Amino acid sequence: SLQYAFHRRFGCGPMQWLRQQRLDKAHAMLQTRQAGSIAAVAQACGYLLQSSFSRDYRNRFGVTPSQTWRA
């Protein structure tokens, strides 16, 4: 199955991989301040709710989006 092959190649399922890609993009945007706000970054990366974005971002990087923005 596609999901099995995907997991074998990337070590995670397709949705997890997509979430990781979105968060990596958000991380880069926050570091370079490519958007006017954290909410704009979340929206540009496909998140409708900033709370979901913040939760996923912290789980992936160990810091909040605002901590990355300020650094």
Short mmCIF file of N, CA and C in Angstrom, two decimals:
data_model
loop_
_atom_site.label_atom_id
_atom_site.label_comp_id
_atom_site.label_asym_id
_atom_site.label_seq_id
_atom_site.Cartn_x
_atom_site.Cartn_y
_atom_site.Cartn_z
N SER A 1 0.83 -1.19 0.00
CA SER A 1 0.00 0.00 0.00
C SER A 1 0.87 1.24 0.00
N LEU A 2 0.31 2.33 -0.44
CA LEU A 2 1.02 3.60 -0.51
C LEU A 2 1.50 4.05 0.87
N GLN A 3 0.64 3.91 1.85
CA GLN A 3 1.01 4.36 3.20
C GLN A 3 2.18 3.54 3.74
N TYR A 4 2.20 2.25 3.51
CA TYR A 4 3.30 1.40 3.97
C TYR A 4 4.60 1.79 3.28
N ALA A 5 4.56 1.99 1.98
CA ALA A 5 5.75 2.38 1.22
C ALA A 5 6.24 3.76 1.67
N PHE A 6 5.32 4.66 1.91
CA PHE A 6 5.68 6.00 2.36
C PHE A 6 6.36 5.93 3.72
N HIS A 7 5.80 5.14 4.62
CA HIS A 7 6.37 5.00 5.96
C HIS A 7 7.76 4.37 5.88
N ARG A 8 7.92 3.40 5.01
CA ARG A 8 9.21 2.75 4.86
C ARG A 8 10.27 3.73 4.35
N ARG A 9 9.88 4.60 3.44
CA ARG A 9 10.84 5.55 2.86
C ARG A 9 11.14 6.74 3.76
N PHE A 10 10.09 7.30 4.40
CA PHE A 10 10.25 8.54 5.17
C PHE A 10 10.19 8.35 6.68
N GLY A 11 9.79 7.19 7.15
CA GLY A 11 9.74 6.93 8.58
C GLY A 11 8.51 7.47 9.28
N CYS A 12 7.53 7.92 8.51
CA CYS A 12 6.28 8.42 9.08
C CYS A 12 5.20 8.33 8.01
N GLY A 13 3.98 8.58 8.40
CA GLY A 13 2.88 8.56 7.46
C GLY A 13 2.83 9.83 6.62
N PRO A 14 2.04 9.83 5.56
CA PRO A 14 1.95 11.00 4.68
C PRO A 14 1.51 12.28 5.39
N MET A 15 0.55 12.20 6.28
CA MET A 15 0.07 13.40 6.98
C MET A 15 1.13 13.92 7.95
N GLN A 16 1.83 13.01 8.62
CA GLN A 16 2.91 13.44 9.52
C GLN A 16 4.01 14.13 8.72
N TRP A 17 4.35 13.58 7.56
CA TRP A 17 5.37 14.18 6.71
C TRP A 17 4.96 15.57 6.26
N LEU A 18 3.70 15.70 5.85
CA LEU A 18 3.20 16.99 5.40
C LEU A 18 3.25 18.00 6.55
N ARG A 19 2.85 17.60 7.74
CA ARG A 19 2.90 18.49 8.90
C ARG A 19 4.34 18.92 9.17
N GLN A 20 5.29 18.00 9.08
CA GLN A 20 6.69 18.34 9.29
C GLN A 20 7.18 19.35 8.26
N GLN A 21 6.78 19.17 7.00
CA GLN A 21 7.17 20.10 5.95
C GLN A 21 6.61 21.49 6.21
N ARG A 22 5.35 21.55 6.62
CA ARG A 22 4.72 22.84 6.92
C ARG A 22 5.41 23.52 8.10
N LEU A 23 5.75 22.74 9.13
CA LEU A 23 6.41 23.32 10.29
C LEU A 23 7.83 23.76 9.97
N ASP A 24 8.52 23.03 9.12
CA ASP A 24 9.86 23.46 8.70
C ASP A 24 9.78 24.79 7.95
N LYS A 25 8.77 24.92 7.10
CA LYS A 25 8.57 26.18 6.38
C LYS A 25 8.26 27.31 7.37
N ALA A 26 7.40 27.02 8.34
CA ALA A 26 7.06 28.03 9.35
C ALA A 26 8.30 28.44 10.15
N HIS A 27 9.11 27.48 10.49
CA HIS A 27 10.33 27.75 11.25
C HIS A 27 11.23 28.72 10.48
N ALA A 28 11.42 28.45 9.21
CA ALA A 28 12.25 29.31 8.36
C ALA A 28 11.63 30.71 8.25
N MET A 29 10.32 30.77 8.10
CA MET A 29 9.64 32.06 7.98
C MET A 29 9.76 32.87 9.27
N LEU A 30 9.65 32.20 10.40
CA LEU A 30 9.76 32.90 11.69
C LEU A 30 11.18 33.40 11.92
N GLN A 31 12.16 32.62 11.54
CA GLN A 31 13.55 33.02 11.75
C GLN A 31 13.92 34.23 10.90
N THR A 32 13.35 34.32 9.72
CA THR A 32 13.68 35.43 8.81
C THR A 32 12.60 36.51 8.80
N ARG A 33 11.57 36.31 9.60
CA ARG A 33 10.45 37.26 9.69
C ARG A 33 9.88 37.61 8.31
N GLN A 34 9.59 36.57 7.54
CA GLN A 34 9.06 36.76 6.19
C GLN A 34 7.61 37.21 6.18
N ALA A 35 6.93 37.09 7.29
CA ALA A 35 5.54 37.51 7.36
C ALA A 35 5.41 38.57 8.46
N GLY A 36 4.32 39.29 8.45
CA GLY A 36 4.14 40.38 9.40
C GLY A 36 3.80 39.96 10.80
N SER A 37 3.37 38.72 10.98
CA SER A 37 2.99 38.25 12.31
C SER A 37 3.05 36.73 12.37
N ILE A 38 2.98 36.23 13.58
CA ILE A 38 2.97 34.77 13.77
C ILE A 38 1.70 34.19 13.19
N ALA A 39 0.60 34.89 13.34
CA ALA A 39 -0.68 34.42 12.77
C ALA A 39 -0.58 34.31 11.26
N ALA A 40 0.10 35.25 10.62
CA ALA A 40 0.27 35.21 9.16
C ALA A 40 1.13 34.02 8.75
N VAL A 41 2.14 33.71 9.55
CA VAL A 41 2.98 32.54 9.27
C VAL A 41 2.15 31.26 9.39
N ALA A 42 1.38 31.16 10.45
CA ALA A 42 0.52 29.99 10.65
C ALA A 42 -0.43 29.81 9.46
N GLN A 43 -1.04 30.87 9.03
CA GLN A 43 -1.98 30.80 7.91
C GLN A 43 -1.25 30.44 6.62
N ALA A 44 -0.08 31.00 6.40
CA ALA A 44 0.68 30.71 5.18
C ALA A 44 1.11 29.25 5.12
N CYS A 45 1.21 28.62 6.28
CA CYS A 45 1.64 27.22 6.35
C CYS A 45 0.48 26.24 6.50
N GLY A 46 -0.73 26.73 6.28
CA GLY A 46 -1.89 25.85 6.22
C GLY A 46 -2.62 25.62 7.53
N TYR A 47 -2.35 26.42 8.53
CA TYR A 47 -3.05 26.27 9.81
C TYR A 47 -4.19 27.26 9.91
N LEU A 48 -5.36 26.77 10.25
CA LEU A 48 -6.52 27.63 10.43
C LEU A 48 -6.56 28.19 11.84
N LEU A 49 -6.10 27.41 12.81
CA LEU A 49 -6.11 27.82 14.20
C LEU A 49 -4.68 28.05 14.69
N GLN A 50 -4.44 29.22 15.25
CA GLN A 50 -3.10 29.52 15.75
C GLN A 50 -2.75 28.62 16.94
N SER A 51 -3.75 28.20 17.71
CA SER A 51 -3.48 27.31 18.84
C SER A 51 -2.95 25.96 18.37
N SER A 52 -3.49 25.43 17.29
CA SER A 52 -2.99 24.17 16.73
C SER A 52 -1.57 24.35 16.19
N PHE A 53 -1.34 25.47 15.54
CA PHE A 53 -0.01 25.78 15.03
C PHE A 53 1.00 25.84 16.18
N SER A 54 0.67 26.56 17.23
CA SER A 54 1.58 26.71 18.36
C SER A 54 1.88 25.36 19.02
N ARG A 55 0.85 24.55 19.18
CA ARG A 55 1.03 23.22 19.79
C ARG A 55 1.95 22.35 18.94
N ASP A 56 1.67 22.27 17.65
CA ASP A 56 2.49 21.44 16.76
C ASP A 56 3.92 21.97 16.66
N TYR A 57 4.06 23.29 16.62
CA TYR A 57 5.39 23.90 16.52
C TYR A 57 6.21 23.59 17.76
N ARG A 58 5.60 23.72 18.91
CA ARG A 58 6.33 23.44 20.16
C ARG A 58 6.69 21.96 20.26
N ASN A 59 5.81 21.09 19.83
CA ASN A 59 6.11 19.66 19.85
C ASN A 59 7.28 19.32 18.94
N ARG A 60 7.38 20.01 17.81
CA ARG A 60 8.45 19.72 16.84
C ARG A 60 9.79 20.35 17.23
N PHE A 61 9.76 21.61 17.68
CA PHE A 61 11.00 22.35 17.90
C PHE A 61 11.35 22.59 19.37
N GLY A 62 10.43 22.32 20.28
CA GLY A 62 10.72 22.49 21.70
C GLY A 62 10.64 23.92 22.20
N VAL A 63 10.25 24.84 21.35
CA VAL A 63 10.05 26.24 21.72
C VAL A 63 8.77 26.72 21.06
N THR A 64 8.24 27.83 21.54
CA THR A 64 7.03 28.38 20.94
C THR A 64 7.38 29.20 19.71
N PRO A 65 6.42 29.43 18.84
CA PRO A 65 6.68 30.28 17.68
C PRO A 65 7.14 31.68 18.09
N SER A 66 6.59 32.22 19.16
CA SER A 66 6.99 33.56 19.59
C SER A 66 8.43 33.60 20.08
N GLN A 67 8.91 32.51 20.67
CA GLN A 67 10.31 32.45 21.09
C GLN A 67 11.22 32.47 19.87
N THR A 68 10.85 31.76 18.83
CA THR A 68 11.63 31.78 17.59
C THR A 68 11.57 33.16 16.95
N TRP A 69 10.41 33.77 16.95
CA TRP A 69 10.21 35.09 16.36
C TRP A 69 11.13 36.12 17.04
N ARG A 70 11.19 36.06 18.37
CA ARG A 70 12.00 37.02 19.13
C ARG A 70 13.50 36.77 19.00
N ALA A 71 13.88 35.51 18.80
CA ALA A 71 15.32 35.18 18.72
C ALA A 71 15.89 35.63 17.45
#
